[in-house]
Amino acid sequence: MGFNTQCKFLAACVLVLGSGQLAAAGRSLLQDAPTDAIMCDVAIVGGGPGGVYSAFRLLETNASSNVCLFETNNRVGGRVYSLRNLGPKQDLVLDMGAYRYMPLSQPLITDIIQNLLDLPNRLYQVMIMISLPDQSDAQLCMPGLPSLPAYSTNRRLSVVQPGVADYRVVLDAEGNNAGFATYVEKLFAMAEGLGLKASFSTHINSIEQAEKGFVLKTATNTSITANKVVLNLATRPLHRLLQNSMLPNVTEVNAQLEAPYINRATKLYLYYPQAWWLQAGLNNGSLQFVDEKWPPVNAPIIGRYHDAQAKCALADGNGVVDFYYNETTPMDMENCYGFFQATYTSDAGMTNISHLPIDYLVDYAGNLDTTVPYSIWDNSTAKGRKLLTAAHDQLMAYHKNASIMLPPGTATRYPTQAIVALWDPSITWIGGGWSSMKDPEVSGFAPNVDTATKPYADLDLFVANEAYSTQQGWSEGSLTMTENYLQRYFNVGFPKWMRTTTWPQINLVEPTFNDYEEAPQGIQIVPVTVANATAVASAIKPDTNATSTSG
């Protein structure tokens, strides 16, 4: 099939590499039902962040004691999709979709991760100003300050991008990248502990209005009755479900539900046994090398040095650490391995070439199992070798053209594995990456968000989807839509783990609506010299206390 030999049957590979809380073997609410009908007070369709959060909040507050969740896949998370156990040592994690959050402008997810779940986290980019002997001041994204090899002093150095937000990522107990799906998985586990009834691999085909509430029909024609329904679905599957449903009270097209479109998005990660970019000190910033013609012939590169996981051996030889989340421990920069992000882009990119990597990489998704948004390639097949060679050669050409000196032999040390994430209509359960408004000036956010949250005035049917939120493309968007309908129609009240400043910022339909674009943003800049870098870096600790985080 063209995939690596370890994952010839990709559906089975998901059980090893896939993200999210996997359903136990054979576990299904449908199988447990005594008849062909299941009765729920609230039926949630979709196990993404909004669906899982809906279930938790309803059960946490006793707003409902009979909550059911139906997920078409065998995991929760939706577009929050972490692959774990990657690399020869099975110690690396990559996020195929969402992977970070912004405490300064995303207060609800910050409360969930840092207050409710108390997950370890730290700044996604910590900028440390250093002075090199033959350079003026330069900015490097370095959690610690490992010694740099001689050839790295001639490189092009990264600079801070103006307006970049104060991002954070989720860590495990050892300080490694845990995968962003961790927060959805943990929230799901808490909801199950409160009595959530979940059914995986269950596709809802249609919804009908009943004398009281709704009847949902599965792909196997099982009936589910519910008083209220929550749809945590992306735009395309949401439209398909509504078009296939019999809702007699719906007489007009809801303009707000039709307002967004969903973008295609892609990522390309390359695994290198020797992390040449870290050897060269290229640990932060973006790179772009694209032939501006269509169809693309050469592998387009629109990537970032810092957007994947790599590990380095400790200088004393006692183990390895995650390079980007190591605090101050000296590392052997000649002994690092990991993934390089060669491409991360979408149709919504700000240039007219943003779509070219998608058009090129779609050829490597032709055999993709449509239940997963990724494929894995190595040099065991001709097509795999072609991708690894083409992408690496383009990376080398970019650095050569930019006069960036790399470690000796880098040009001939090819990657051994490639992971292609492709979010497009072929992934039928999601239909694409993230959403944008077709006409922001006409559609707008704040004036219409309530008609998307509860699209049909006479029906207790609710939508939780980033597409209709003030933060399209972010988990926060789906979560804030959820909290708004819960407050307005379920009277759930405010939990102790939510800061008092959060609701005024996420209230989408009242006069206190907050425009997130006005929130202050900025990377943490720490001016230091080589002499005091260790002392400064040691003060930048993983933050597990959200009360110290502005939001």
PDB file of C-alpha atoms in Angstrom, residues 293-503:
ATOM      1  CA  LYS A 293       3.737  27.251 -10.130  1.00  0.00           C
ATOM      2  CA  TRP A 294       0.928  24.737 -10.328  1.00  0.00           C
ATOM      3  CA  PRO A 295       0.839  21.803 -10.307  1.00  0.00           C
ATOM      4  CA  PRO A 296       3.779  21.542  -7.919  1.00  0.00           C
ATOM      5  CA  VAL A 297       6.616  19.332  -9.161  1.00  0.00           C
ATOM      6  CA  ASN A 298       9.159  19.755  -6.369  1.00  0.00           C
ATOM      7  CA  ALA A 299       8.252  19.154  -2.737  1.00  0.00           C
ATOM      8  CA  PRO A 300       7.094  22.558  -1.391  1.00  0.00           C
ATOM      9  CA  ILE A 301       8.541  23.538   1.980  1.00  0.00           C
ATOM     10  CA  ILE A 302       6.611  25.813   4.355  1.00  0.00           C
ATOM     11  CA  GLY A 303       7.732  24.693   7.794  1.00  0.00           C
ATOM     12  CA  ARG A 304       9.162  25.628  11.173  1.00  0.00           C
ATOM     13  CA  TYR A 305      12.329  24.609  12.950  1.00  0.00           C
ATOM     14  CA  HIS A 306      10.637  24.460  16.365  1.00  0.00           C
ATOM     15  CA  ASP A 307       7.325  22.767  15.599  1.00  0.00           C
ATOM     16  CA  ALA A 308       8.136  19.089  16.170  1.00  0.00           C
ATOM     17  CA  GLN A 309       9.666  16.977  18.918  1.00  0.00           C
ATOM     18  CA  ALA A 310      13.355  16.174  19.164  1.00  0.00           C
ATOM     19  CA  LYS A 311      15.388  14.696  22.000  1.00  0.00           C
ATOM     20  CA  CYS A 312      19.042  15.035  22.933  1.00  0.00           C
ATOM     21  CA  ALA A 313      21.370  12.985  25.067  1.00  0.00           C
ATOM     22  CA  LEU A 314      22.430  14.559  28.326  1.00  0.00           C
ATOM     23  CA  ALA A 315      25.993  15.763  28.378  1.00  0.00           C
ATOM     24  CA  ASP A 316      26.807  13.367  31.225  1.00  0.00           C
ATOM     25  CA  GLY A 317      25.452  10.408  29.227  1.00  0.00           C
ATOM     26  CA  ASN A 318      22.654   9.670  31.706  1.00  0.00           C
ATOM     27  CA  GLY A 319      19.602   9.548  29.474  1.00  0.00           C
ATOM     28  CA  VAL A 320      17.852  11.850  26.981  1.00  0.00           C
ATOM     29  CA  VAL A 321      15.630  14.889  27.370  1.00  0.00           C
ATOM     30  CA  ASP A 322      13.097  16.734  25.234  1.00  0.00           C
ATOM     31  CA  PHE A 323      15.172  19.529  23.700  1.00  0.00           C
ATOM     32  CA  TYR A 324      12.500  22.207  23.706  1.00  0.00           C
ATOM     33  CA  TYR A 325      11.272  21.533  27.238  1.00  0.00           C
ATOM     34  CA  ASN A 326      14.569  20.825  28.952  1.00  0.00           C
ATOM     35  CA  GLU A 327      15.217  23.572  31.490  1.00  0.00           C
ATOM     36  CA  THR A 328      18.930  23.921  32.152  1.00  0.00           C
ATOM     37  CA  THR A 329      20.474  20.443  31.990  1.00  0.00           C
ATOM     38  CA  PRO A 330      23.500  20.445  29.625  1.00  0.00           C
ATOM     39  CA  MET A 331      22.855  18.468  26.447  1.00  0.00           C
ATOM     40  CA  ASP A 332      25.124  16.778  23.930  1.00  0.00           C
ATOM     41  CA  MET A 333      24.103  18.616  20.768  1.00  0.00           C
ATOM     42  CA  GLU A 334      25.938  16.117  18.566  1.00  0.00           C
ATOM     43  CA  ASN A 335      23.642  13.358  19.805  1.00  0.00           C
ATOM     44  CA  CYS A 336      20.066  14.471  19.079  1.00  0.00           C
ATOM     45  CA  TYR A 337      17.286  12.797  17.099  1.00  0.00           C
ATOM     46  CA  GLY A 338      13.697  13.561  16.221  1.00  0.00           C
ATOM     47  CA  PHE A 339      11.222  14.989  13.760  1.00  0.00           C
ATOM     48  CA  PHE A 340      11.578  18.079  11.603  1.00  0.00           C
ATOM     49  CA  GLN A 341       8.470  19.919  10.462  1.00  0.00           C
ATOM     50  CA  ALA A 342       9.011  20.473   6.753  1.00  0.00           C
ATOM     51  CA  THR A 343       5.500  21.736   6.065  1.00  0.00           C
ATOM     52  CA  TYR A 344       2.554  23.176   7.966  1.00  0.00           C
ATOM     53  CA  THR A 345       0.071  25.130   5.897  1.00  0.00           C
ATOM     54  CA  SER A 346      -3.548  25.429   4.801  1.00  0.00           C
ATOM     55  CA  ASP A 347      -5.759  26.933   2.129  1.00  0.00           C
ATOM     56  CA  ALA A 348      -6.188  29.872   4.480  1.00  0.00           C
ATOM     57  CA  GLY A 349      -2.520  30.803   4.326  1.00  0.00           C
ATOM     58  CA  MET A 350      -1.684  34.435   3.769  1.00  0.00           C
ATOM     59  CA  THR A 351       0.060  33.948   0.421  1.00  0.00           C
ATOM     60  CA  ASN A 352      -1.018  32.631  -2.956  1.00  0.00           C
ATOM     61  CA  ILE A 353       1.290  29.623  -2.595  1.00  0.00           C
ATOM     62  CA  SER A 354      -0.087  28.282   0.697  1.00  0.00           C
ATOM     63  CA  HIS A 355      -2.133  25.618  -1.080  1.00  0.00           C
ATOM     64  CA  LEU A 356       0.773  24.149  -3.066  1.00  0.00           C
ATOM     65  CA  PRO A 357       2.091  21.784  -0.354  1.00  0.00           C
ATOM     66  CA  ILE A 358      -1.430  20.396   0.013  1.00  0.00           C
ATOM     67  CA  ASP A 359      -1.692  19.830  -3.728  1.00  0.00           C
ATOM     68  CA  TYR A 360       1.675  18.050  -3.682  1.00  0.00           C
ATOM     69  CA  LEU A 361       1.104  15.915  -0.580  1.00  0.00           C
ATOM     70  CA  VAL A 362      -2.361  14.757  -1.622  1.00  0.00           C
ATOM     71  CA  ASP A 363      -0.557  12.177  -3.768  1.00  0.00           C
ATOM     72  CA  TYR A 364       0.645  10.597  -0.529  1.00  0.00           C
ATOM     73  CA  ALA A 365      -2.824  10.225   0.877  1.00  0.00           C
ATOM     74  CA  GLY A 366      -4.351   8.229  -1.953  1.00  0.00           C
ATOM     75  CA  ASN A 367      -4.276   4.975   0.014  1.00  0.00           C
ATOM     76  CA  LEU A 368      -5.168   6.641   3.301  1.00  0.00           C
ATOM     77  CA  ASP A 369      -7.642   4.936   5.592  1.00  0.00           C
ATOM     78  CA  THR A 370     -10.345   7.626   5.794  1.00  0.00           C
ATOM     79  CA  THR A 371     -10.821   7.041   9.519  1.00  0.00           C
ATOM     80  CA  VAL A 372      -7.431   8.649  10.179  1.00  0.00           C
ATOM     81  CA  PRO A 373      -5.968  11.925   8.844  1.00  0.00           C
ATOM     82  CA  TYR A 374      -2.390  10.751   8.391  1.00  0.00           C
ATOM     83  CA  SER A 375      -0.143   8.307   6.558  1.00  0.00           C
ATOM     84  CA  ILE A 376       3.331   7.033   7.415  1.00  0.00           C
ATOM     85  CA  TRP A 377       6.068   6.422   4.849  1.00  0.00           C
ATOM     86  CA  ASP A 378       9.592   5.044   4.870  1.00  0.00           C
ATOM     87  CA  ASN A 379      12.174   3.874   2.316  1.00  0.00           C
ATOM     88  CA  SER A 380      10.755   0.354   2.034  1.00  0.00           C
ATOM     89  CA  THR A 381       8.637   1.456  -0.950  1.00  0.00           C
ATOM     90  CA  ALA A 382       9.480   3.442  -4.069  1.00  0.00           C
ATOM     91  CA  LYS A 383       6.897   6.083  -3.278  1.00  0.00           C
ATOM     92  CA  GLY A 384       8.151   6.424   0.271  1.00  0.00           C
ATOM     93  CA  ARG A 385      11.733   6.840  -0.967  1.00  0.00           C
ATOM     94  CA  LYS A 386      10.562   9.478  -3.420  1.00  0.00           C
ATOM     95  CA  LEU A 387       8.932  11.560  -0.695  1.00  0.00           C
ATOM     96  CA  LEU A 388      11.860  11.271   1.717  1.00  0.00           C
ATOM     97  CA  THR A 389      14.364  12.165  -0.988  1.00  0.00           C
ATOM     98  CA  ALA A 390      12.369  15.020  -2.510  1.00  0.00           C
ATOM     99  CA  ALA A 391      11.562  16.699   0.803  1.00  0.00           C
ATOM    100  CA  HIS A 392      15.130  16.402   2.114  1.00  0.00           C
ATOM    101  CA  ASP A 393      16.663  17.702  -1.115  1.00  0.00           C
ATOM    102  CA  GLN A 394      14.369  20.729  -0.998  1.00  0.00           C
ATOM    103  CA  LEU A 395      15.377  21.427   2.600  1.00  0.00           C
ATOM    104  CA  MET A 396      19.027  21.277   1.627  1.00  0.00           C
ATOM    105  CA  ALA A 397      18.432  23.562  -1.367  1.00  0.00           C
ATOM    106  CA  TYR A 398      16.703  26.100   0.863  1.00  0.00           C
ATOM    107  CA  HIS A 399      19.617  26.280   3.305  1.00  0.00           C
ATOM    108  CA  LYS A 400      22.150  26.429   0.505  1.00  0.00           C
ATOM    109  CA  ASN A 401      20.311  29.276  -1.197  1.00  0.00           C
ATOM    110  CA  ALA A 402      20.079  31.119   2.122  1.00  0.00           C
ATOM    111  CA  SER A 403      23.829  30.601   2.772  1.00  0.00           C
ATOM    112  CA  ILE A 404      23.091  28.753   6.001  1.00  0.00           C
ATOM    113  CA  MET A 405      25.957  26.465   6.944  1.00  0.00           C
ATOM    114  CA  LEU A 406      24.946  22.978   8.075  1.00  0.00           C
ATOM    115  CA  PRO A 407      26.957  20.212   9.766  1.00  0.00           C
ATOM    116  CA  PRO A 408      29.244  18.274   7.388  1.00  0.00           C
ATOM    117  CA  GLY A 409      27.489  15.405   5.626  1.00  0.00           C
ATOM    118  CA  THR A 410      23.953  16.684   6.280  1.00  0.00           C
ATOM    119  CA  ALA A 411      23.060  16.752   2.577  1.00  0.00           C
ATOM    120  CA  THR A 412      23.516  12.991   2.242  1.00  0.00           C
ATOM    121  CA  ARG A 413      21.897  11.979   5.549  1.00  0.00           C
ATOM    122  CA  TYR A 414      18.323  11.419   4.457  1.00  0.00           C
ATOM    123  CA  PRO A 415      15.348  11.065   6.790  1.00  0.00           C
ATOM    124  CA  THR A 416      14.169   7.547   7.505  1.00  0.00           C
ATOM    125  CA  GLN A 417      10.456   8.208   7.975  1.00  0.00           C
ATOM    126  CA  ALA A 418       7.833  10.731   6.892  1.00  0.00           C
ATOM    127  CA  ILE A 419       4.431  11.400   8.446  1.00  0.00           C
ATOM    128  CA  VAL A 420       1.903  13.234   6.305  1.00  0.00           C
ATOM    129  CA  ALA A 421      -1.157  14.733   7.983  1.00  0.00           C
ATOM    130  CA  LEU A 422      -3.813  15.749   5.478  1.00  0.00           C
ATOM    131  CA  TRP A 423      -7.105  17.257   6.601  1.00  0.00           C
ATOM    132  CA  ASP A 424      -9.362  17.433   3.547  1.00  0.00           C
ATOM    133  CA  PRO A 425     -12.771  16.165   2.318  1.00  0.00           C
ATOM    134  CA  SER A 426     -11.435  12.613   1.990  1.00  0.00           C
ATOM    135  CA  ILE A 427     -11.504  12.416   5.798  1.00  0.00           C
ATOM    136  CA  THR A 428     -15.272  12.169   5.793  1.00  0.00           C
ATOM    137  CA  TRP A 429     -15.844  12.462   9.543  1.00  0.00           C
ATOM    138  CA  ILE A 430     -14.209  15.902   9.617  1.00  0.00           C
ATOM    139  CA  GLY A 431     -13.997  17.189   6.046  1.00  0.00           C
ATOM    140  CA  GLY A 432     -11.013  19.506   6.462  1.00  0.00           C
ATOM    141  CA  GLY A 433      -8.776  21.415   8.837  1.00  0.00           C
ATOM    142  CA  TRP A 434     -10.264  24.558  10.338  1.00  0.00           C
ATOM    143  CA  SER A 435     -12.857  27.104   9.323  1.00  0.00           C
ATOM    144  CA  SER A 436     -13.027  30.638   7.968  1.00  0.00           C
ATOM    145  CA  MET A 437     -15.980  32.871   7.220  1.00  0.00           C
ATOM    146  CA  LYS A 438     -16.908  33.209   3.562  1.00  0.00           C
ATOM    147  CA  ASP A 439     -17.666  36.885   4.043  1.00  0.00           C
ATOM    148  CA  PRO A 440     -16.628  38.187   7.471  1.00  0.00           C
ATOM    149  CA  GLU A 441     -18.074  41.631   6.829  1.00  0.00           C
ATOM    150  CA  VAL A 442     -21.523  40.214   6.223  1.00  0.00           C
ATOM    151  CA  SER A 443     -21.538  37.194   8.529  1.00  0.00           C
ATOM    152  CA  GLY A 444     -19.604  38.559  11.461  1.00  0.00           C
ATOM    153  CA  PHE A 445     -19.128  36.720  14.732  1.00  0.00           C
ATOM    154  CA  ALA A 446     -20.785  38.305  17.734  1.00  0.00           C
ATOM    155  CA  PRO A 447     -24.150  39.309  16.173  1.00  0.00           C
ATOM    156  CA  ASN A 448     -24.847  35.811  14.819  1.00  0.00           C
ATOM    157  CA  VAL A 449     -23.118  33.386  17.137  1.00  0.00           C
ATOM    158  CA  ASP A 450     -26.293  32.713  19.131  1.00  0.00           C
ATOM    159  CA  THR A 451     -28.175  31.614  16.012  1.00  0.00           C
ATOM    160  CA  ALA A 452     -25.421  29.075  15.363  1.00  0.00           C
ATOM    161  CA  THR A 453     -25.319  27.848  18.979  1.00  0.00           C
ATOM    162  CA  LYS A 454     -29.076  27.155  18.886  1.00  0.00           C
ATOM    163  CA  PRO A 455     -29.810  27.285  15.150  1.00  0.00           C
ATOM    164  CA  TYR A 456     -33.529  26.455  15.322  1.00  0.00           C
ATOM    165  CA  ALA A 457     -35.513  28.483  17.838  1.00  0.00           C
ATOM    166  CA  ASP A 458     -38.175  25.834  18.456  1.00  0.00           C
ATOM    167  CA  LEU A 459     -35.783  22.907  18.882  1.00  0.00           C
ATOM    168  CA  ASP A 460     -33.521  21.957  21.788  1.00  0.00           C
ATOM    169  CA  LEU A 461     -30.702  21.263  19.378  1.00  0.00           C
ATOM    170  CA  PHE A 462     -27.327  22.888  20.024  1.00  0.00           C
ATOM    171  CA  VAL A 463     -24.109  23.246  18.035  1.00  0.00           C
ATOM    172  CA  ALA A 464     -20.563  23.340  19.458  1.00  0.00           C
ATOM    173  CA  ASN A 465     -18.115  23.997  16.628  1.00  0.00           C
ATOM    174  CA  GLU A 466     -15.133  26.304  16.239  1.00  0.00           C
ATOM    175  CA  ALA A 467     -16.470  27.313  12.814  1.00  0.00           C
ATOM    176  CA  TYR A 468     -19.142  29.539  14.351  1.00  0.00           C
ATOM    177  CA  SER A 469     -17.093  30.928  17.209  1.00  0.00           C
ATOM    178  CA  THR A 470     -14.933  33.968  17.764  1.00  0.00           C
ATOM    179  CA  GLN A 471     -11.820  31.778  17.621  1.00  0.00           C
ATOM    180  CA  GLN A 472     -12.031  29.773  14.455  1.00  0.00           C
ATOM    181  CA  GLY A 473      -9.396  27.069  14.203  1.00  0.00           C
ATOM    182  CA  TRP A 474      -8.852  26.800  17.965  1.00  0.00           C
ATOM    183  CA  SER A 475     -10.212  24.470  20.651  1.00  0.00           C
ATOM    184  CA  GLU A 476     -11.216  27.567  22.572  1.00  0.00           C
ATOM    185  CA  GLY A 477     -13.805  28.335  19.913  1.00  0.00           C
ATOM    186  CA  SER A 478     -15.713  25.077  20.374  1.00  0.00           C
ATOM    187  CA  LEU A 479     -15.340  25.239  24.161  1.00  0.00           C
ATOM    188  CA  THR A 480     -16.678  28.788  24.429  1.00  0.00           C
ATOM    189  CA  MET A 481     -19.691  27.965  22.254  1.00  0.00           C
ATOM    190  CA  THR A 482     -20.362  25.044  24.590  1.00  0.00           C
ATOM    191  CA  GLU A 483     -20.129  27.126  27.754  1.00  0.00           C
ATOM    192  CA  ASN A 484     -22.460  29.742  26.255  1.00  0.00           C
ATOM    193  CA  TYR A 485     -25.291  27.349  25.432  1.00  0.00           C
ATOM    194  CA  LEU A 486     -24.841  25.593  28.781  1.00  0.00           C
ATOM    195  CA  GLN A 487     -25.163  28.876  30.647  1.00  0.00           C
ATOM    196  CA  ARG A 488     -28.163  30.113  28.647  1.00  0.00           C
ATOM    197  CA  TYR A 489     -30.203  26.930  28.259  1.00  0.00           C
ATOM    198  CA  PHE A 490     -29.062  24.549  31.014  1.00  0.00           C
ATOM    199  CA  ASN A 491     -28.333  26.998  33.852  1.00  0.00           C
ATOM    200  CA  VAL A 492     -25.184  25.147  34.847  1.00  0.00           C
ATOM    201  CA  GLY A 493     -23.672  27.972  36.888  1.00  0.00           C
ATOM    202  CA  PHE A 494     -19.971  28.661  37.254  1.00  0.00           C
ATOM    203  CA  PRO A 495     -17.567  26.034  38.624  1.00  0.00           C
ATOM    204  CA  LYS A 496     -14.927  26.750  41.254  1.00  0.00           C
ATOM    205  CA  TRP A 497     -12.134  25.914  38.815  1.00  0.00           C
ATOM    206  CA  MET A 498     -13.189  28.738  36.461  1.00  0.00           C
ATOM    207  CA  ARG A 499     -11.686  32.148  37.208  1.00  0.00           C
ATOM    208  CA  THR A 500     -14.133  34.999  37.763  1.00  0.00           C
ATOM    209  CA  THR A 501     -12.514  36.884  34.869  1.00  0.00           C
ATOM    210  CA  THR A 502     -13.189  34.110  32.352  1.00  0.00           C
ATOM    211  CA  TRP A 503     -16.928  34.396  31.708  1.00  0.00           C
TER     212      TRP A 503
END
